[in-house]
Structures are given as structure tokens and as C-alpha cells.
Amino acid sequence: MDARRVINIVWPAFIIGGIANVVFFTMFDPLDLNLYGRQLAGSRLAVYTVGFFCFWAMAAASSALTCFFQRSVGQINR
């Protein structure tokens, strides 16, 4: 995979991850979130950080799938 394709996947995912983080944590307080009945450990900053990386990973997976499905028949059958 060339550098241009990686940038085309990671950069938009970074922006969407940031936007999703802002929108999600505007509606939900990190200290009120529970996982399997237990409060998420850590400070608000830790929950914001983990949330951002999760949103970034999901957006990167979406962008990577878009690039994967944009391949032509000639590229697939090489």
C-alpha cells in the first residue's frame, strides 16, 4: 500500500474521529458511562482519549473498506 492511499484513509478518519468524539461526549458524560455494569475506570481525559481512538479506528476501517471496494476488475484479477 502506498503512502498516498494510507493518507487518504487516515486523514479523513482523523477528522471524523474528532467530530464524533465531540458530538458523543457533548451528549454523554464520561463518568456516567458503564461497561458491563461497572463504571469506566480513569479520569474524563482518559475516557475522551480512548473514545477518540475508537472513533478514529472505526472511521479508518470505513475509509479502508471504501478504498478496497473502489478497485477495478483489472486490479483485483492480477
mmCIF file of C-alpha atoms in Angstrom:
data_model
loop_
_atom_site.group_PDB
_atom_site.id
_atom_site.type_symbol
_atom_site.label_atom_id
_atom_site.label_comp_id
_atom_site.label_asym_id
_atom_site.label_seq_id
_atom_site.Cartn_x
_atom_site.Cartn_y
_atom_site.Cartn_z
ATOM 1 C CA MET A 1 0.000 0.000 0.000
ATOM 2 C CA ASP A 2 1.475 3.328 -0.977
ATOM 3 C CA ALA A 3 1.733 6.394 1.257
ATOM 4 C CA ARG A 4 -0.918 8.317 -0.655
ATOM 5 C CA ARG A 5 -3.531 5.627 -0.024
ATOM 6 C CA VAL A 6 -2.651 5.499 3.681
ATOM 7 C CA ILE A 7 -3.038 9.280 3.928
ATOM 8 C CA ASN A 8 -6.352 9.079 2.059
ATOM 9 C CA ILE A 9 -7.569 6.621 4.690
ATOM 10 C CA VAL A 10 -6.103 8.023 7.915
ATOM 11 C CA TRP A 11 -6.574 11.791 7.476
ATOM 12 C CA PRO A 12 -10.357 11.835 6.861
ATOM 13 C CA ALA A 13 -10.737 9.223 9.603
ATOM 14 C CA PHE A 14 -8.863 11.526 11.998
ATOM 15 C CA ILE A 15 -11.228 14.402 11.261
ATOM 16 C CA ILE A 16 -14.337 12.224 11.583
ATOM 17 C CA GLY A 17 -12.973 10.664 14.784
ATOM 18 C CA GLY A 18 -12.574 14.136 16.281
ATOM 19 C CA ILE A 19 -16.037 15.232 15.234
ATOM 20 C CA ALA A 20 -17.619 12.004 16.509
ATOM 21 C CA ASN A 21 -15.774 12.407 19.812
ATOM 22 C CA VAL A 22 -17.088 15.953 20.268
ATOM 23 C CA VAL A 23 -20.653 15.008 19.363
ATOM 24 C CA PHE A 24 -20.706 11.854 21.521
ATOM 25 C CA PHE A 25 -19.206 13.444 24.621
ATOM 26 C CA THR A 26 -21.402 16.512 24.270
ATOM 27 C CA MET A 27 -24.371 14.223 24.875
ATOM 28 C CA PHE A 28 -22.809 11.811 27.414
ATOM 29 C CA ASP A 29 -20.670 12.461 30.486
ATOM 30 C CA PRO A 30 -17.675 10.075 30.540
ATOM 31 C CA LEU A 31 -18.095 9.434 34.254
ATOM 32 C CA ASP A 32 -21.692 8.253 33.716
ATOM 33 C CA LEU A 33 -20.721 5.552 31.194
ATOM 34 C CA ASN A 34 -20.867 1.935 32.355
ATOM 35 C CA LEU A 35 -19.421 -1.206 30.801
ATOM 36 C CA TYR A 36 -20.996 -4.496 31.953
ATOM 37 C CA GLY A 37 -22.442 -2.760 34.997
ATOM 38 C CA ARG A 38 -19.128 -1.252 36.086
ATOM 39 C CA GLN A 39 -18.139 2.378 35.782
ATOM 40 C CA LEU A 40 -15.360 3.027 33.287
ATOM 41 C CA ALA A 41 -12.114 3.458 35.181
ATOM 42 C CA GLY A 42 -9.968 6.521 34.797
ATOM 43 C CA SER A 43 -10.428 10.207 34.506
ATOM 44 C CA ARG A 44 -12.538 12.064 31.991
ATOM 45 C CA LEU A 45 -9.413 12.748 29.927
ATOM 46 C CA ALA A 46 -8.633 9.024 29.731
ATOM 47 C CA VAL A 47 -12.168 8.232 28.557
ATOM 48 C CA TYR A 48 -12.006 11.061 25.987
ATOM 49 C CA THR A 49 -8.712 9.681 24.673
ATOM 50 C CA VAL A 50 -9.885 6.082 24.405
ATOM 51 C CA GLY A 51 -13.141 7.243 22.827
ATOM 52 C CA PHE A 52 -11.276 9.290 20.232
ATOM 53 C CA PHE A 53 -9.064 6.363 19.246
ATOM 54 C CA CYS A 54 -12.093 4.062 18.997
ATOM 55 C CA PHE A 55 -13.953 6.542 16.770
ATOM 56 C CA TRP A 56 -10.784 7.048 14.713
ATOM 57 C CA ALA A 57 -10.352 3.287 14.241
ATOM 58 C CA MET A 58 -13.975 2.860 13.145
ATOM 59 C CA ALA A 59 -13.709 5.726 10.662
ATOM 60 C CA ALA A 60 -10.380 4.364 9.345
ATOM 61 C CA ALA A 61 -11.960 0.944 8.829
ATOM 62 C CA SER A 62 -14.783 2.572 6.897
ATOM 63 C CA SER A 63 -12.357 4.532 4.714
ATOM 64 C CA ALA A 64 -10.222 1.439 4.124
ATOM 65 C CA LEU A 65 -13.258 -0.538 3.014
ATOM 66 C CA THR A 66 -14.191 2.264 0.637
ATOM 67 C CA CYS A 67 -10.708 2.144 -0.923
ATOM 68 C CA PHE A 68 -10.884 -1.644 -1.083
ATOM 69 C CA PHE A 69 -14.207 -1.632 -2.934
ATOM 70 C CA GLN A 70 -13.096 1.067 -5.379
ATOM 71 C CA ARG A 71 -10.565 -1.251 -7.008
ATOM 72 C CA SER A 72 -11.170 -2.052 -10.646
ATOM 73 C CA VAL A 73 -11.607 -5.549 -12.059
ATOM 74 C CA GLY A 74 -8.099 -5.372 -13.536
ATOM 75 C CA GLN A 75 -6.573 -4.639 -10.121
ATOM 76 C CA ILE A 76 -8.483 -7.480 -8.474
ATOM 77 C CA ASN A 77 -7.640 -10.119 -11.101
ATOM 78 C CA ARG A 78 -3.888 -9.507 -11.218
#
